[in-house]
Coordinates of C-alpha atoms and ligand atoms in Angstrom, one line a residue:
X12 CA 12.9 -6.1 -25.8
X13 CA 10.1 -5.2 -23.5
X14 CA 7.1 -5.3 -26.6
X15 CA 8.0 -9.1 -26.5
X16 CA 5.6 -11.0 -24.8
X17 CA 6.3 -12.8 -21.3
X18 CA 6.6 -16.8 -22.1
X19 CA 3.6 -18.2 -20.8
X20 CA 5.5 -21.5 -20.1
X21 CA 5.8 -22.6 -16.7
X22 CA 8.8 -24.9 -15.4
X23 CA 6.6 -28.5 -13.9
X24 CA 8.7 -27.6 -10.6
X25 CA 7.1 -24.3 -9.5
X26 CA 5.5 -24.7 -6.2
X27 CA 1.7 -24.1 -6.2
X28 CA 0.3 -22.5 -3.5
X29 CA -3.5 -23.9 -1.8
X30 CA -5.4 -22.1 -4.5
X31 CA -3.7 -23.7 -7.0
X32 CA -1.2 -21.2 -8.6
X33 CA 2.8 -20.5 -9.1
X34 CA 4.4 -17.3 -8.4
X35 CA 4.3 -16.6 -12.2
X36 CA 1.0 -16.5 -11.8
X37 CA 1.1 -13.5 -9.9
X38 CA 3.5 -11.9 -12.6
X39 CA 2.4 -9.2 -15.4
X40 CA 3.9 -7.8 -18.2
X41 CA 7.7 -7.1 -18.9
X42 CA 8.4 -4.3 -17.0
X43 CA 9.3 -1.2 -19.2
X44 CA 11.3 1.0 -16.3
X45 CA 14.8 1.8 -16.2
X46 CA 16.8 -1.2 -14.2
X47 CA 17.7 -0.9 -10.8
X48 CA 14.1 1.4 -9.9
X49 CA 12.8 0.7 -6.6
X50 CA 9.3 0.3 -8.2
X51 CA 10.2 -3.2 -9.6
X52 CA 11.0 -4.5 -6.2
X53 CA 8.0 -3.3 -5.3
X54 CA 6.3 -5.3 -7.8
X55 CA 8.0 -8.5 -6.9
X56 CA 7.3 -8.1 -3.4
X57 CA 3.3 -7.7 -4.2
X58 CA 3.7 -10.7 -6.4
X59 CA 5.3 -12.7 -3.9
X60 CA 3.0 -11.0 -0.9
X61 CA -0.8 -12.6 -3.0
X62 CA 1.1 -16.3 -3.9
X63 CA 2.0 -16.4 -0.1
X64 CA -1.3 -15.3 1.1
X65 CA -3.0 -17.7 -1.6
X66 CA -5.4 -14.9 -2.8
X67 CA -6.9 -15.9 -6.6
X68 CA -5.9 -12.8 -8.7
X69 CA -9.5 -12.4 -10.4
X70 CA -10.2 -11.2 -6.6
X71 CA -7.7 -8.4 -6.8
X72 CA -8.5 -5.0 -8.1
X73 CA -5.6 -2.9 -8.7
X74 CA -5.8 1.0 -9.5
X75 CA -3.5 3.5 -10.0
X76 CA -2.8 6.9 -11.3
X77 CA -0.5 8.1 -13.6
X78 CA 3.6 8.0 -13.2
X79 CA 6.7 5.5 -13.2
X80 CA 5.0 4.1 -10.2
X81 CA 1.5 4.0 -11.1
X82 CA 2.7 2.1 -14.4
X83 CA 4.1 -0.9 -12.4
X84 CA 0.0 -2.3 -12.0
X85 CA 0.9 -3.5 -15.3
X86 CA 3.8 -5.4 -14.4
X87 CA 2.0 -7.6 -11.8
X88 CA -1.2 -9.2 -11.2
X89 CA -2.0 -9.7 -15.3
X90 CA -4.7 -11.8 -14.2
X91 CA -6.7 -9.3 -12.0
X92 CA -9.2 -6.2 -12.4
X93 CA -6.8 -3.0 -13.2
X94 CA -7.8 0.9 -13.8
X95 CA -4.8 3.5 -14.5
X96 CA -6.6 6.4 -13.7
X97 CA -6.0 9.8 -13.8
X98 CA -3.2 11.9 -12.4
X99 CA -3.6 12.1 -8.2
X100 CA -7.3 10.9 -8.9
X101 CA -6.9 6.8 -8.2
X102 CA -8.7 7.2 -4.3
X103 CA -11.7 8.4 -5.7
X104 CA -12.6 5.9 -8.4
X105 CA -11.3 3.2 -5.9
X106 CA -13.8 4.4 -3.4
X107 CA -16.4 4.2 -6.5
X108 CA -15.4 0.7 -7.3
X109 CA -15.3 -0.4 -3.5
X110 CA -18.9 1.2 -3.0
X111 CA -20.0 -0.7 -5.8
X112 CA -18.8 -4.1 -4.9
X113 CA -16.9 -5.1 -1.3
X114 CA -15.9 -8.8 -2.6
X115 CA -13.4 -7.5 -4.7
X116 CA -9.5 -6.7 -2.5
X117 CA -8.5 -3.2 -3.5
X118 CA -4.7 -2.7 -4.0
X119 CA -3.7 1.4 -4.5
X120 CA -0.5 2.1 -6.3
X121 CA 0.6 5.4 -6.4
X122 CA 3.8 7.3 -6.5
X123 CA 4.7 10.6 -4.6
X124 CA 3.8 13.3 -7.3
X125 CA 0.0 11.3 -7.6
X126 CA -0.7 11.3 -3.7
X127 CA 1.3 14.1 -1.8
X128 CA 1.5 16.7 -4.9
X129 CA -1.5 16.9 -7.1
X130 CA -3.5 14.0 -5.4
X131 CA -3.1 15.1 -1.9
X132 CA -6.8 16.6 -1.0
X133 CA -8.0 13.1 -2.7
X134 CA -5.0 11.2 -0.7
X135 CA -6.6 12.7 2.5
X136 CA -10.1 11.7 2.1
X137 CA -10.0 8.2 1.3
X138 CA -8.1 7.6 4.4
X139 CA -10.7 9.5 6.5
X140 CA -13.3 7.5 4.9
X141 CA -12.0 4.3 5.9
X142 CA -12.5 2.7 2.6
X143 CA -11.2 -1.2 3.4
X144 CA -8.1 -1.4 1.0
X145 CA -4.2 -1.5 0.4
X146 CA -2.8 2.1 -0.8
X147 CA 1.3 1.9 -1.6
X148 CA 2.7 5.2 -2.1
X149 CA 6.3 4.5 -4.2
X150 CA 8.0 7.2 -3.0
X151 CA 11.2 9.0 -4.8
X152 CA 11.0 12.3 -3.7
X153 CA 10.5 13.3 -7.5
X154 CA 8.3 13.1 -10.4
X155 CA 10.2 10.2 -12.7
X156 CA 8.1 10.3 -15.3
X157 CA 8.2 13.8 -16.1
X158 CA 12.3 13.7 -15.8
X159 CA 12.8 14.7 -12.0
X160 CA 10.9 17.7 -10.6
X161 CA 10.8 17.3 -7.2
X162 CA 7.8 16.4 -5.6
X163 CA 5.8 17.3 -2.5
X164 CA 7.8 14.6 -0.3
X165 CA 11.3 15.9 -0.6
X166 CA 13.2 17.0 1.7
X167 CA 13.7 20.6 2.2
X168 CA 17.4 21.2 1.6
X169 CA 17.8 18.4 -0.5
X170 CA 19.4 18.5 -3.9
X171 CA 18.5 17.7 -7.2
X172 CA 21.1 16.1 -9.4
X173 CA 21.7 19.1 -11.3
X174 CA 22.6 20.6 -8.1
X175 CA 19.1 22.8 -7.4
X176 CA 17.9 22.9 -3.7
X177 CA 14.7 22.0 -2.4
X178 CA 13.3 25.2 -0.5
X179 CA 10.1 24.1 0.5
X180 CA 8.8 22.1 3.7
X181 CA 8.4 17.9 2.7
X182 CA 5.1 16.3 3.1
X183 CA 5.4 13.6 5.3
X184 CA 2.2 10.7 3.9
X185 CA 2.8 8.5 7.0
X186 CA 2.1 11.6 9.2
X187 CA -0.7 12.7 7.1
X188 CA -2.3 9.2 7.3
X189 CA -2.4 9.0 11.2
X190 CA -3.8 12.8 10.8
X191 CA -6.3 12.0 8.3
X192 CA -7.2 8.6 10.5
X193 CA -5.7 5.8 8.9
X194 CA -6.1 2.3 10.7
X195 CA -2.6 0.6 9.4
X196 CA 0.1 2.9 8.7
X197 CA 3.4 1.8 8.0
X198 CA 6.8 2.6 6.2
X199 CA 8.9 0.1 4.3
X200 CA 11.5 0.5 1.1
X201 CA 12.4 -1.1 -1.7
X202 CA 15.4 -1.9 -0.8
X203 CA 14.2 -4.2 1.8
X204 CA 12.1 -7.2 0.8
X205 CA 12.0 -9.0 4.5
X206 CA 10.4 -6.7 6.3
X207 CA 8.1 -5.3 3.2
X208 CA 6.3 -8.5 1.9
X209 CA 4.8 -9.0 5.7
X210 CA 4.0 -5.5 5.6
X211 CA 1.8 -5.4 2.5
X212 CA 0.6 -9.4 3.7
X213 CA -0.6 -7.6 7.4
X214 CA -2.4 -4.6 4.9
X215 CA -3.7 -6.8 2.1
X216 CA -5.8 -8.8 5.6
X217 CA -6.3 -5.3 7.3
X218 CA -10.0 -4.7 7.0
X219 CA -9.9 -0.9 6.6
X220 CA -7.9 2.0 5.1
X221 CA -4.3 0.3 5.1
X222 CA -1.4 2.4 3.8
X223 CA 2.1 1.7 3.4
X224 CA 4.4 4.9 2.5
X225 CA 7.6 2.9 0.5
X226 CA 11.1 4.7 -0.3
X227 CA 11.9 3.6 -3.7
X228 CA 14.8 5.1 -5.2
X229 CA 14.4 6.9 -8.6
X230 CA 17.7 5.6 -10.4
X231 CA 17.7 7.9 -13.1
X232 CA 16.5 11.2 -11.4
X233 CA 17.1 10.9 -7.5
X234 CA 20.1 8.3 -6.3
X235 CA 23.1 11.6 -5.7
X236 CA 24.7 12.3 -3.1
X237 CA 22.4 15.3 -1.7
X238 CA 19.5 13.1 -2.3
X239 CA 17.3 12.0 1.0
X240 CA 16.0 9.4 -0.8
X241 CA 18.8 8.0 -2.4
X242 CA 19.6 3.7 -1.9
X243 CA 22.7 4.8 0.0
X244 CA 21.0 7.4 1.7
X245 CA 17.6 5.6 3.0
X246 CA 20.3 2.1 3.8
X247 CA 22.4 4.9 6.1
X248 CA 19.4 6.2 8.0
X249 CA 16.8 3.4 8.3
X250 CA 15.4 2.7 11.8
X251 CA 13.3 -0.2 12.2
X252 CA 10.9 0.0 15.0
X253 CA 9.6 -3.7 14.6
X254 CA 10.0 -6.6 12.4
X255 CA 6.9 -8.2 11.7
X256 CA 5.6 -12.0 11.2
X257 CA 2.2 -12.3 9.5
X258 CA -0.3 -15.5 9.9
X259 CA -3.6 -15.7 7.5
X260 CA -6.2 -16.7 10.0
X261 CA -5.5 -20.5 9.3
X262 CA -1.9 -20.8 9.7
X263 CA -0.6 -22.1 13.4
X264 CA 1.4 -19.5 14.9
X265 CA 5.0 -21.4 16.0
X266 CA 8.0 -19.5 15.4
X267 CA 9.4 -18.8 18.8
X268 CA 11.5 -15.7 19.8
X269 CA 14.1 -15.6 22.4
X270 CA 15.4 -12.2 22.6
X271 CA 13.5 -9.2 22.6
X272 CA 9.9 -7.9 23.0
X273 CA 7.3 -9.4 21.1
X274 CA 3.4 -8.1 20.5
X275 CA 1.0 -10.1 19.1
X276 CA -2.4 -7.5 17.6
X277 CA -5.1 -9.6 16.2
X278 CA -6.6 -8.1 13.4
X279 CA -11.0 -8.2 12.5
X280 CA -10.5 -11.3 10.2
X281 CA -8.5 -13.5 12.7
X282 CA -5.2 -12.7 11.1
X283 CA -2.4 -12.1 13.5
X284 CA 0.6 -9.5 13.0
X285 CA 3.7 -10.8 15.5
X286 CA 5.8 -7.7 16.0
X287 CA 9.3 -8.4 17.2
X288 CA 9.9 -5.0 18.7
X289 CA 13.4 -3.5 18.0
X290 CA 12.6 -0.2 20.0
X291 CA 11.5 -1.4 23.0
X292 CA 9.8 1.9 23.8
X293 CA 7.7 1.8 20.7
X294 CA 3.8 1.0 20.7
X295 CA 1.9 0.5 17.4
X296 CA -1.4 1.2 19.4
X297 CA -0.8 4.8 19.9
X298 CA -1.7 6.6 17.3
X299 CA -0.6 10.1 19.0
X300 CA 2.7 8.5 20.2
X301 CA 3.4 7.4 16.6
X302 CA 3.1 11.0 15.1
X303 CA 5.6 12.2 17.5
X304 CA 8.2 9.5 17.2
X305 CA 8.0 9.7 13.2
X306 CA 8.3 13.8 13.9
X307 CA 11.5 13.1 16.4
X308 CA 13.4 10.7 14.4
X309 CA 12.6 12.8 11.4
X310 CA 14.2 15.9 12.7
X311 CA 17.2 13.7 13.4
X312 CA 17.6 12.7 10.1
X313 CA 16.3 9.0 10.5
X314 CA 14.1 7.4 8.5
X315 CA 11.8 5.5 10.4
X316 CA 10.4 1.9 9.1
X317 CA 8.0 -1.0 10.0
X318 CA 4.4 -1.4 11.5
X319 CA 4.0 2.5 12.7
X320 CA 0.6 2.5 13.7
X321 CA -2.5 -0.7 13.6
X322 CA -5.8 -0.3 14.8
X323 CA -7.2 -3.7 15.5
X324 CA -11.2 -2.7 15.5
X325 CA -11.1 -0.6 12.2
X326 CA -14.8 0.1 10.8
X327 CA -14.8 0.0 6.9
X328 CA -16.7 2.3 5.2
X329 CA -19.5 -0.1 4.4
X330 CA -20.0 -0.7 7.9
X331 CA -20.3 3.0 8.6
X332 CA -22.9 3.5 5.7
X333 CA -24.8 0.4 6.4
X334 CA -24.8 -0.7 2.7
X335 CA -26.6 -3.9 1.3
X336 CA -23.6 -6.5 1.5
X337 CA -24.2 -7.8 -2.2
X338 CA -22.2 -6.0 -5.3
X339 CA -24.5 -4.0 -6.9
X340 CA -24.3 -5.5 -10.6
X341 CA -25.9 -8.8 -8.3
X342 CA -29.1 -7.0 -7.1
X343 CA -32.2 -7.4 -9.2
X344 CA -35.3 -5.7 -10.0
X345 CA -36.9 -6.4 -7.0
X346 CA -34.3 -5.0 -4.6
X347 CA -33.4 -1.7 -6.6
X348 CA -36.9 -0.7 -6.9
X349 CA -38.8 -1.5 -3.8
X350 CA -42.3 0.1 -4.6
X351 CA -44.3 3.1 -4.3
X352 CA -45.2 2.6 -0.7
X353 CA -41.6 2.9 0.5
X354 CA -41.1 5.5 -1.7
X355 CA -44.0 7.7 -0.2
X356 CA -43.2 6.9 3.2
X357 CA -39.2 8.3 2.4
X358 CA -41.3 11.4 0.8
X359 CA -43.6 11.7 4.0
X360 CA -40.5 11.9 6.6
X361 CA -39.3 14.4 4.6
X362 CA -42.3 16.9 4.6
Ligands
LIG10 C1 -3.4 16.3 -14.7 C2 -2.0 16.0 -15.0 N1 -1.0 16.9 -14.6 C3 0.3 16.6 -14.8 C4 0.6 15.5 -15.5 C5 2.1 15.2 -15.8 N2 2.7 14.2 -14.9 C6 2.7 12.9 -15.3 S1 3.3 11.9 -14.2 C7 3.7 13.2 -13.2 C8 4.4 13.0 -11.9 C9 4.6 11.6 -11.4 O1 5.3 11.6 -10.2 P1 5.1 10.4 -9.2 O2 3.6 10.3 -8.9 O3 6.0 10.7 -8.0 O4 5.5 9.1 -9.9 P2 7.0 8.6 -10.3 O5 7.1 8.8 -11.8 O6 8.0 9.3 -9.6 O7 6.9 7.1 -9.9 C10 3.2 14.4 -13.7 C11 3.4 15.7 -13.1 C12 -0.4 14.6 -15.9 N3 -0.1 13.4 -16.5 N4 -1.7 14.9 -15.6
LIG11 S1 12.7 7.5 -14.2 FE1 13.0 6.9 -12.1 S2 11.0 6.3 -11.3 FE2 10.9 6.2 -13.5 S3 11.4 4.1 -14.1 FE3 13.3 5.3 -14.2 S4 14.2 5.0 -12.1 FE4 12.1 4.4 -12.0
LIG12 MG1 7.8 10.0 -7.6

């Protein structure tokens, strides 16, 4: 009964947040994706990630491409900006949009096929550039759309359920991010709501390219035995390196640890992230470090989660381009066209 609209109706009880709004208010349309997908927990824990942080959805922007995963947009957020793009082709036009206006908060949801398959080359770029946004990769090893192909990200060996084998090398996106220079890199799953809504809370406040590489297990294509990215699978093998707390710039930091090592990174807009390390030899701040753990664990069969690598001093791209802080649909005549004097003296330094 998905063509039925949601009930608009909200129960008096709901708690608001400080901006005024319910959790439903975070909510989108009936999802249409086979029950059980990893995607929809995805989508609950973004909904419940911007009520927590009291963001006002006509700030969010929210741009996909095309696939099971980058369908969800719909199915949160009906109150923000969204753009389904085309297939692998959602970092571009994000960097477009977040050229042309810096107020908005860019949220990119893409699945495996769109960022490590035909998207990669545009996958790489935008985290070079440092464009200031969120980028969730729902990862299922397969194209679940297009009935289970498997994608750039599976594992070599592993089996699809008809029983084929995977022959060729995975593409790791976490590595590939702390290659390509990403300044918050992380891995979550589906599966686990705790440690993912502080994740995407820490990346939705990071001021820079933020991506967070999230199993999600494809029900209908990809949850076998054989699978590496199966529920059973990814619950079997998950390491967490940390468990994080976030605080919003305003909020008093009080929860109090006893056991264990805790690091507290203070991110540009005077957020905190409180890891609670649970590998005591782990550092977020070391980029280098981070490839090589991910690598190790990997070729043990673990699946490494949490807050992999931060960078508290990211530079956006604005910053690096020096660009007039105003949206550009804002600026007027005046600014846009600043006279024939400027424009000989441009013309004259380039003789
Ligand atoms: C240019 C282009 N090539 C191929 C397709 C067919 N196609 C649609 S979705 C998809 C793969 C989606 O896989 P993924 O991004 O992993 O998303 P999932 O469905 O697994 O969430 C493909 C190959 C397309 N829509 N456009
Ligand atoms: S086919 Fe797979 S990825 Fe697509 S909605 Fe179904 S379970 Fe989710
Ligand atoms: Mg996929």
């Amino acid at each position: 009964m998905t063509y039925l609209a949601k009930p608009k109706l909200h129960h008096p009880s709901l708690a608001k947040n400080r901006v005024g709004y319910t959790r439903r208010d975070y909510e989108g349309r009936i999802s249409t994706l086979c029950a059980g997908c990893g995607h929809d927990s995805i989508s609950a824990a973004i909904i419940q990630a911007c009520w927590e942080l009291d963001i006002e959805p006509h700030r969010v922007a929210k741009l996909s491409g095309i696939g099971c995963s980058s369908k969800t947009p719909d199915y949160f957020l009906g109150n923000s900006h969204g753009f389904n793009t085309v297939h692998g082709r959602m970092p571009s036009v994000l960097t477009g949009a977040y050229l042309a206006n810096r107020e908005l908060i860019y949220l990119g949801v893409s699945g495996d096929g769109d960022s490590a398959s035909i998207g990669l080359g545009q996958f790489a770029h935008v985290m070079r550039r440092g464009v200031n946004m969120t980028y969730l990769v729902e990862n299922n090893g397969v194209y679940g759309l297009t009935k289970g192909q498997f994608s750039a990200t599976a594992d070599k060996g592993s089996k699809s359920k008809k029983g084929q084998t995977n022959n060729d090398a995975p593409i790791d996106l976490v590595t590939l991010a702390l290659v390509m220079g990403a300044t918050f890199v992380a891995r979550g799953f589906s599966g686990d709501k705790s440690q993912l809504v502080p994740l995407i809370r820490a990346a939705l406040a990071h001021q820079g390219a933020a991506v967070i590489d999230i199993l999600s297990p494809c029900i209908a294509f990809n949850n076998h035995g054989g699978s590496t990215k199966s529920y059973d699978y990814v619950r079997e093998h998950n390491e967490a390196v940390n468990r994080l707390d976030f605080f919003p710039q305003r909020e008093e930091i009080t929860a109090e640890y006893g056991a264990g090592e805790v690091t507290e990174v203070r991110q540009h807009d005077g957020s905190v992230v409180r890891l609670r390390k649970l590998h005591a030899d782990y550092d977020p701040g070391d980029r280098i470090r981070a490839m090589s753990y991910v690598q190790e664990h990997a070729a043990r069969g673990e699946v490494v989660t949490g807050l992999l690598y931060l960078d508290s001093d990211a530079c956006d791209l604005h910053q690096q381009l020096d660009t007039v802080e105003a949206p550009l649909n804002t600026l007027g005549a005046a600014e846009l066209c600043p006279g024939l004097a400027a424009l000989e003296k441009i013309n004259a330094s380039l003789r």
